[in-house]
PDB file of C-alpha atoms in Angstrom:
ATOM      1  CA  MET A 295       0.000   0.000   0.000  1.00 43.00           C
ATOM      2  CA  GLU A 296       2.811   2.383   0.949  1.00 42.00           C
ATOM      3  CA  LYS A 297       4.621   1.696  -2.336  1.00 48.00           C
ATOM      4  CA  ASP A 298       1.387   2.312  -4.256  1.00 49.00           C
ATOM      5  CA  LEU A 299       1.053   5.688  -2.560  1.00 40.00           C
ATOM      6  CA  GLN A 300       4.659   6.533  -3.393  1.00 45.00           C
ATOM      7  CA  LYS A 301       4.130   5.599  -7.045  1.00 47.00           C
ATOM      8  CA  SER A 302       1.002   7.744  -7.124  1.00 41.00           C
ATOM      9  CA  PHE A 303       2.968  10.635  -5.665  1.00 41.00           C
ATOM     10  CA  ILE A 304       5.718  10.255  -8.266  1.00 45.00           C
ATOM     11  CA  ASP A 305       3.142  10.217 -11.049  1.00 48.00           C
ATOM     12  CA  GLN A 306       1.454  13.353  -9.739  1.00 42.00           C
ATOM     13  CA  VAL A 307       4.599  15.460  -9.219  1.00 46.00           C
ATOM     14  CA  SER A 308       5.770  17.160 -12.398  1.00 47.00           C
ATOM     15  CA  TYR A 309       9.431  17.160 -13.428  1.00 45.00           C
ATOM     16  CA  PHE A 310       9.549  20.870 -12.651  1.00 43.00           C
ATOM     17  CA  ASP A 311       8.372  20.214  -9.115  1.00 53.00           C
ATOM     18  CA  LYS A 312      10.919  17.447  -8.625  1.00 53.00           C
ATOM     19  CA  ASP A 313      13.691  19.806  -9.710  1.00 53.00           C
ATOM     20  CA  LYS A 314      12.312  22.417  -7.324  1.00 52.00           C
ATOM     21  CA  ILE A 315      12.396  19.959  -4.414  1.00 53.00           C
ATOM     22  CA  PHE A 316      16.105  19.432  -4.891  1.00 54.00           C
ATOM     23  CA  GLU A 317      16.804  23.126  -5.510  1.00 51.00           C
ATOM     24  CA  ASN A 318      15.330  23.848  -2.082  1.00 53.00           C
ATOM     25  CA  MET A 319      17.387  21.154  -0.370  1.00 55.00           C
ATOM     26  CA  GLN A 320      20.451  22.436   1.449  1.00 52.00           C
ATOM     27  CA  ASN A 321      23.735  22.030  -0.414  1.00 69.00           C
ATOM     28  CA  PHE A 322      22.215  20.339  -3.497  1.00 78.00           C
ATOM     29  CA  GLN A 323      24.219  22.439  -5.939  1.00 79.00           C
ATOM     30  CA  GLU A 324      27.375  21.775  -3.931  1.00 81.00           C
ATOM     31  CA  VAL A 325      26.757  18.020  -3.994  1.00 84.00           C
ATOM     32  CA  MET A 326      26.147  18.038  -7.748  1.00 87.00           C
ATOM     33  CA  LEU A 327      29.389  19.984  -8.182  1.00 89.00           C
ATOM     34  CA  MET A 328      31.191  17.243  -6.265  1.00 91.00           C
ATOM     35  CA  TYR A 329      29.813  14.548  -8.584  1.00 94.00           C
ATOM     36  CA  ASN A 330      30.743  16.591 -11.649  1.00 94.00           C
ATOM     37  CA  CYS A 331      34.293  16.963 -10.357  1.00 95.00           C
ATOM     38  CA  ALA A 332      34.494  13.224  -9.613  1.00 96.00           C
ATOM     39  CA  VAL A 333      33.503  12.454 -13.210  1.00 97.00           C
ATOM     40  CA  LYS A 334      36.244  14.788 -14.458  1.00 96.00           C
ATOM     41  CA  GLU A 335      38.796  13.078 -12.199  1.00 96.00           C
ATOM     42  CA  VAL A 336      37.866   9.607 -13.456  1.00 97.00           C
ATOM     43  CA  ARG A 337      37.745  10.686 -17.096  1.00 97.00           C
ATOM     44  CA  THR A 338      41.218  12.211 -16.806  1.00 97.00           C
ATOM     45  CA  LYS A 339      42.568   8.986 -15.284  1.00 97.00           C
ATOM     46  CA  PHE A 340      41.328   6.975 -18.261  1.00 97.00           C
ATOM     47  CA  GLU A 341      42.682   9.520 -20.753  1.00 97.00           C
ATOM     48  CA  VAL A 342      46.112   9.313 -19.116  1.00 96.00           C
ATOM     49  CA  LEU A 343      45.961   5.494 -19.124  1.00 96.00           C
ATOM     50  CA  ASN A 344      45.029   5.503 -22.808  1.00 96.00           C
ATOM     51  CA  ASP A 345      47.878   7.864 -23.706  1.00 95.00           C
ATOM     52  CA  ASP A 346      50.364   5.794 -21.728  1.00 95.00           C
ATOM     53  CA  LEU A 347      49.235   2.524 -23.341  1.00 93.00           C
ATOM     54  CA  SER A 348      49.393   4.179 -26.751  1.00 92.00           C
ATOM     55  CA  VAL A 349      53.082   4.921 -26.256  1.00 91.00           C
ATOM     56  CA  ALA A 350      53.824   1.500 -24.758  1.00 83.00           C
ATOM     57  CA  HIS A 351      51.864  -0.618 -27.254  1.00 79.00           C
ATOM     58  CA  ASN A 352      51.408   1.728 -30.219  1.00 82.00           C
ATOM     59  CA  ARG A 353      47.618   1.598 -30.027  1.00 85.00           C
ATOM     60  CA  ASN A 354      44.760   3.045 -27.990  1.00 91.00           C
ATOM     61  CA  PRO A 355      42.695   0.362 -26.205  1.00 94.00           C
ATOM     62  CA  ILE A 356      40.058   2.969 -25.299  1.00 96.00           C
ATOM     63  CA  GLU A 357      37.982   4.099 -28.270  1.00 95.00           C
ATOM     64  CA  MET A 358      35.751   6.557 -26.446  1.00 96.00           C
ATOM     65  CA  ILE A 359      34.883   7.884 -22.978  1.00 97.00           C
ATOM     66  CA  LYS A 360      31.361   9.074 -22.177  1.00 96.00           C
ATOM     67  CA  THR A 361      30.203  10.752 -18.964  1.00 96.00           C
ATOM     68  CA  ARG A 362      26.900  11.708 -17.404  1.00 94.00           C
ATOM     69  CA  ILE A 363      25.341  12.986 -14.182  1.00 94.00           C
ATOM     70  CA  LYS A 364      21.865  11.792 -13.212  1.00 90.00           C
ATOM     71  CA  LYS A 365      19.177  14.435 -13.550  1.00 86.00           C
ATOM     72  CA  PRO A 366      17.421  15.615 -10.358  1.00 82.00           C
ATOM     73  CA  GLN A 367      14.136  13.948 -11.340  1.00 82.00           C
ATOM     74  CA  SER A 368      15.911  10.615 -11.924  1.00 86.00           C
ATOM     75  CA  ILE A 369      17.562  10.841  -8.511  1.00 86.00           C
ATOM     76  CA  PHE A 370      14.220  11.681  -6.929  1.00 84.00           C
ATOM     77  CA  ASN A 371      12.481   8.738  -8.606  1.00 86.00           C
ATOM     78  CA  LYS A 372      15.198   6.289  -7.563  1.00 88.00           C
ATOM     79  CA  LEU A 373      15.091   7.398  -3.920  1.00 87.00           C
ATOM     80  CA  MET A 374      11.310   7.030  -3.934  1.00 87.00           C
ATOM     81  CA  ARG A 375      11.395   3.581  -5.586  1.00 89.00           C
ATOM     82  CA  LYS A 376      13.856   2.395  -2.950  1.00 88.00           C
ATOM     83  CA  ASN A 377      11.720   3.871  -0.166  1.00 89.00           C
ATOM     84  CA  LEU A 378      14.619   6.071   0.982  1.00 85.00           C
ATOM     85  CA  ASP A 379      14.722   9.507   2.566  1.00 83.00           C
ATOM     86  CA  ILE A 380      14.759  12.434   0.160  1.00 77.00           C
ATOM     87  CA  SER A 381      17.927  14.011   1.493  1.00 77.00           C
ATOM     88  CA  MET A 382      21.493  14.732   0.486  1.00 79.00           C
ATOM     89  CA  GLN A 383      22.806  12.243   3.037  1.00 81.00           C
ATOM     90  CA  SER A 384      20.524   9.526   1.711  1.00 83.00           C
ATOM     91  CA  LEU A 385      21.577  10.326  -1.859  1.00 85.00           C
ATOM     92  CA  LYS A 386      25.298  10.057  -1.086  1.00 86.00           C
ATOM     93  CA  GLU A 387      24.953   6.881   0.975  1.00 88.00           C
ATOM     94  CA  ASN A 388      22.493   4.909  -1.155  1.00 89.00           C
ATOM     95  CA  ILE A 389      22.684   6.003  -4.805  1.00 90.00           C
ATOM     96  CA  ASN A 390      25.873   4.721  -6.417  1.00 93.00           C
ATOM     97  CA  ASP A 391      25.298   5.839 -10.008  1.00 93.00           C
ATOM     98  CA  VAL A 392      24.693   9.585  -9.721  1.00 94.00           C
ATOM     99  CA  ALA A 393      28.027  10.033 -11.484  1.00 96.00           C
ATOM    100  CA  GLY A 394      28.611   7.722 -14.435  1.00 96.00           C
ATOM    101  CA  VAL A 395      31.541   7.095 -16.777  1.00 98.00           C
ATOM    102  CA  ARG A 396      31.348   4.744 -19.770  1.00 97.00           C
ATOM    103  CA  VAL A 397      34.603   3.441 -21.244  1.00 98.00           C
ATOM    104  CA  ILE A 398      34.320   2.009 -24.764  1.00 97.00           C
ATOM    105  CA  CYS A 399      37.162  -0.385 -25.586  1.00 96.00           C
ATOM    106  CA  SER A 400      38.294  -2.072 -28.793  1.00 93.00           C
ATOM    107  CA  PHE A 401      38.334  -5.643 -27.485  1.00 95.00           C
ATOM    108  CA  VAL A 402      37.009  -7.632 -24.534  1.00 96.00           C
ATOM    109  CA  ASP A 403      40.539  -8.243 -23.237  1.00 95.00           C
ATOM    110  CA  ASP A 404      41.100  -4.479 -23.258  1.00 96.00           C
ATOM    111  CA  ILE A 405      38.125  -4.057 -20.926  1.00 97.00           C
ATOM    112  CA  TYR A 406      39.626  -6.262 -18.247  1.00 97.00           C
ATOM    113  CA  GLU A 407      43.146  -4.884 -18.716  1.00 96.00           C
ATOM    114  CA  VAL A 408      42.094  -1.231 -18.520  1.00 97.00           C
ATOM    115  CA  ALA A 409      39.733  -1.899 -15.582  1.00 97.00           C
ATOM    116  CA  LYS A 410      42.504  -3.714 -13.675  1.00 97.00           C
ATOM    117  CA  MET A 411      44.951  -0.851 -14.236  1.00 96.00           C
ATOM    118  CA  PHE A 412      42.377   1.708 -13.153  1.00 97.00           C
ATOM    119  CA  ILE A 413      41.356  -0.175 -10.000  1.00 97.00           C
ATOM    120  CA  SER A 414      45.004  -0.712  -9.008  1.00 97.00           C
ATOM    121  CA  GLN A 415      45.625   3.034  -8.675  1.00 97.00           C
ATOM    122  CA  ASP A 416      46.223   3.758  -5.003  1.00 95.00           C
ATOM    123  CA  ASP A 417      43.650   6.538  -4.710  1.00 96.00           C
ATOM    124  CA  ILE A 418      40.813   4.413  -6.140  1.00 97.00           C
ATOM    125  CA  THR A 419      38.666   2.374  -3.751  1.00 97.00           C
ATOM    126  CA  LEU A 420      36.728  -0.482  -5.333  1.00 98.00           C
ATOM    127  CA  ILE A 421      33.232  -0.842  -3.848  1.00 97.00           C
ATOM    128  CA  GLU A 422      31.415  -3.258  -6.156  1.00 97.00           C
ATOM    129  CA  VAL A 423      31.925  -5.332  -9.312  1.00 97.00           C
ATOM    130  CA  LYS A 424      29.244  -6.690 -11.664  1.00 97.00           C
ATOM    131  CA  ASP A 425      30.533  -8.680 -14.626  1.00 98.00           C
ATOM    132  CA  TYR A 426      27.751  -8.854 -17.208  1.00 97.00           C
ATOM    133  CA  ILE A 427      30.228 -10.029 -19.850  1.00 97.00           C
ATOM    134  CA  LYS A 428      30.953 -13.372 -18.205  1.00 96.00           C
ATOM    135  CA  ASN A 429      27.440 -13.446 -16.741  1.00 96.00           C
ATOM    136  CA  PRO A 430      25.161 -11.602 -19.208  1.00 95.00           C
ATOM    137  CA  LYS A 431      21.657 -10.533 -18.243  1.00 94.00           C
ATOM    138  CA  GLU A 432      18.739 -12.624 -19.461  1.00 93.00           C
ATOM    139  CA  ASN A 433      17.956 -10.125 -22.222  1.00 92.00           C
ATOM    140  CA  GLY A 434      21.516 -10.400 -23.589  1.00 93.00           C
ATOM    141  CA  TYR A 435      22.970  -7.254 -22.004  1.00 94.00           C
ATOM    142  CA  ARG A 436      26.754  -7.398 -21.635  1.00 96.00           C
ATOM    143  CA  SER A 437      28.997  -4.915 -19.875  1.00 97.00           C
ATOM    144  CA  PHE A 438      31.541  -4.786 -17.049  1.00 98.00           C
ATOM    145  CA  HIS A 439      30.405  -2.541 -14.191  1.00 98.00           C
ATOM    146  CA  ILE A 440      32.335  -1.261 -11.205  1.00 98.00           C
ATOM    147  CA  ILE A 441      31.470   1.180  -8.439  1.00 97.00           C
ATOM    148  CA  VAL A 442      34.485   3.071  -7.133  1.00 98.00           C
ATOM    149  CA  SER A 443      35.176   5.870  -4.701  1.00 97.00           C
ATOM    150  CA  VAL A 444      37.526   8.604  -5.907  1.00 97.00           C
ATOM    151  CA  PRO A 445      38.951  11.479  -3.835  1.00 95.00           C
ATOM    152  CA  VAL A 446      38.163  14.981  -5.055  1.00 92.00           C
ATOM    153  CA  PHE A 447      40.168  17.877  -3.649  1.00 90.00           C
ATOM    154  CA  PHE A 448      38.469  21.226  -3.161  1.00 87.00           C
ATOM    155  CA  ALA A 449      39.775  24.532  -1.781  1.00 87.00           C
ATOM    156  CA  ASN A 450      39.499  23.529   1.876  1.00 89.00           C
ATOM    157  CA  ARG A 451      38.583  19.834   1.995  1.00 89.00           C
ATOM    158  CA  LYS A 452      38.710  16.424   0.365  1.00 91.00           C
ATOM    159  CA  GLU A 453      35.589  14.408  -0.493  1.00 90.00           C
ATOM    160  CA  ASP A 454      35.420  10.735  -1.483  1.00 94.00           C
ATOM    161  CA  ILE A 455      32.779  10.441  -4.212  1.00 95.00           C
ATOM    162  CA  LYS A 456      31.205   7.308  -5.681  1.00 96.00           C
ATOM    163  CA  VAL A 457      31.308   6.848  -9.454  1.00 97.00           C
ATOM    164  CA  GLU A 458      29.866   4.044 -11.558  1.00 98.00           C
ATOM    165  CA  VAL A 459      32.125   2.974 -14.435  1.00 98.00           C
ATOM    166  CA  GLN A 460      30.777   0.808 -17.272  1.00 98.00           C
ATOM    167  CA  PHE A 461      33.169  -0.891 -19.699  1.00 98.00           C
ATOM    168  CA  ARG A 462      31.891  -2.059 -23.103  1.00 97.00           C
ATOM    169  CA  THR A 463      33.118  -2.862 -26.572  1.00 97.00           C
ATOM    170  CA  ILE A 464      31.797  -0.702 -29.421  1.00 96.00           C
ATOM    171  CA  ALA A 465      29.321  -3.420 -30.382  1.00 95.00           C
ATOM    172  CA  MET A 466      28.099  -3.872 -26.789  1.00 96.00           C
ATOM    173  CA  ASP A 467      27.531  -0.132 -26.486  1.00 95.00           C
ATOM    174  CA  PHE A 468      25.620   0.053 -29.773  1.00 94.00           C
ATOM    175  CA  TRP A 469      23.410  -2.861 -28.685  1.00 93.00           C
ATOM    176  CA  ALA A 470      22.779  -1.357 -25.236  1.00 93.00           C
ATOM    177  CA  SER A 471      21.747   1.988 -26.751  1.00 90.00           C
ATOM    178  CA  LEU A 472      19.196   0.278 -28.984  1.00 89.00           C
ATOM    179  CA  GLU A 473      17.887  -1.886 -26.140  1.00 87.00           C
ATOM    180  CA  HIS A 474      17.577   1.208 -23.917  1.00 83.00           C
ATOM    181  CA  GLU A 475      15.534   2.967 -26.594  1.00 81.00           C
ATOM    182  CA  MET A 476      13.313  -0.092 -26.892  1.00 79.00           C
ATOM    183  CA  LYS A 477      12.795  -0.268 -23.116  1.00 74.00           C
ATOM    184  CA  TYR A 478      11.556   3.304 -22.770  1.00 72.00           C
ATOM    185  CA  LYS A 479       9.335   3.476 -25.845  1.00 72.00           C
ATOM    186  CA  LYS A 480       5.661   2.708 -25.412  1.00 70.00           C
ATOM    187  CA  ASP A 481       3.191   0.959 -27.713  1.00 72.00           C
ATOM    188  CA  ILE A 482       5.820  -0.702 -29.916  1.00 74.00           C
ATOM    189  CA  GLU A 483       4.340  -3.149 -32.393  1.00 77.00           C
ATOM    190  CA  ASN A 484       5.673  -6.724 -32.246  1.00 80.00           C
ATOM    191  CA  ALA A 485       7.585  -5.922 -29.047  1.00 79.00           C
ATOM    192  CA  ASP A 486       8.084  -9.586 -28.119  1.00 83.00           C
ATOM    193  CA  GLU A 487       9.549 -10.335 -31.539  1.00 87.00           C
ATOM    194  CA  ILE A 488      11.928  -7.370 -31.291  1.00 87.00           C
ATOM    195  CA  ILE A 489      13.074  -8.499 -27.830  1.00 87.00           C
ATOM    196  CA  LYS A 490      13.918 -11.944 -29.261  1.00 90.00           C
ATOM    197  CA  GLU A 491      15.780 -10.334 -32.166  1.00 92.00           C
ATOM    198  CA  LEU A 492      17.768  -8.165 -29.764  1.00 91.00           C
ATOM    199  CA  LYS A 493      18.692 -11.217 -27.678  1.00 92.00           C
ATOM    200  CA  ASN A 494      19.845 -13.003 -30.836  1.00 94.00           C
ATOM    201  CA  CYS A 495      21.890  -9.955 -31.863  1.00 94.00           C
ATOM    202  CA  ALA A 496      23.497  -9.831 -28.399  1.00 94.00           C
ATOM    203  CA  ASP A 497      24.673 -13.431 -28.798  1.00 94.00           C
ATOM    204  CA  ILE A 498      26.024 -12.727 -32.284  1.00 95.00           C
ATOM    205  CA  ILE A 499      27.818  -9.605 -31.033  1.00 94.00           C
ATOM    206  CA  ALA A 500      29.423 -11.558 -28.177  1.00 95.00           C
ATOM    207  CA  SER A 501      30.651 -14.210 -30.594  1.00 95.00           C
ATOM    208  CA  THR A 502      31.934 -11.575 -33.025  1.00 95.00           C
ATOM    209  CA  ASP A 503      33.742  -9.654 -30.265  1.00 96.00           C
ATOM    210  CA  LEU A 504      35.636 -12.800 -29.289  1.00 94.00           C
ATOM    211  CA  LYS A 505      36.403 -13.665 -32.912  1.00 95.00           C
ATOM    212  CA  MET A 506      37.752 -10.179 -33.607  1.00 94.00           C
ATOM    213  CA  GLN A 507      39.884 -10.452 -30.495  1.00 93.00           C
ATOM    214  CA  GLU A 508      41.359 -13.745 -31.737  1.00 94.00           C
ATOM    215  CA  ILE A 509      42.122 -12.186 -35.131  1.00 94.00           C
ATOM    216  CA  ASN A 510      43.790  -9.216 -33.448  1.00 90.00           C
ATOM    217  CA  LYS A 511      45.994 -11.568 -31.420  1.00 89.00           C
ATOM    218  CA  LYS A 512      47.017 -13.444 -34.574  1.00 89.00           C
ATOM    219  CA  ILE A 513      47.909 -10.196 -36.345  1.00 87.00           C
ATOM    220  CA  ASN A 514      49.991  -8.983 -33.409  1.00 82.00           C
ATOM    221  CA  SER A 515      51.747 -12.339 -32.945  1.00 81.00           C
ATOM    222  CA  THR A 516      52.671 -12.311 -36.650  1.00 65.00           C
ATOM    223  CA  GLN A 517      54.106  -8.815 -36.335  1.00 58.00           C
ATOM    224  CA  ASN A 518      56.169  -9.845 -33.327  1.00 54.00           C
TER     225      ASN A 518
END
């Protein structure tokens, strides 16, 4: 009953009102600044890693880095769905993906190599790992997820901020974008058939990623 009331409340509150709730909460802008700075810190770490590996191995294992900060209404909805307090303290303690970084790699092996190098840095604290590459979701979703804490230094203090990092190949990322679009569109004709097609594509992509990796290894071993 309580959850039904919460859902009803979410449905009734407009996005503008949700934004207003957070604007009126003490230190909201400061907290969002902290998450933005944490994303910049993590992005820079991956850019440095990519540059270093480029010099060492004459190639860039990271194809692209994407970042995002959850919108106030998304944060509000997630706190409500989890039956959590609508407060800054609750946000920082319970929501791990306010700050997000997506690292797109060339090959599956690159994902694990880059993730290992990143996690091994002495100012990174690993909080959680979810390997959806070795253990894909039922719908075919594949990605390597980690939650980390990164220190951010401000004028008069240091804050440890949580950041979610997702590692994917180019094909995994393309598939996930299409699946995400499918998930949030309403009244799609032949939805069940499309879901099956997406699952089939996910399996093909996984097989192709591994095959491309094998070919890359053969090319490099020939060169050596």
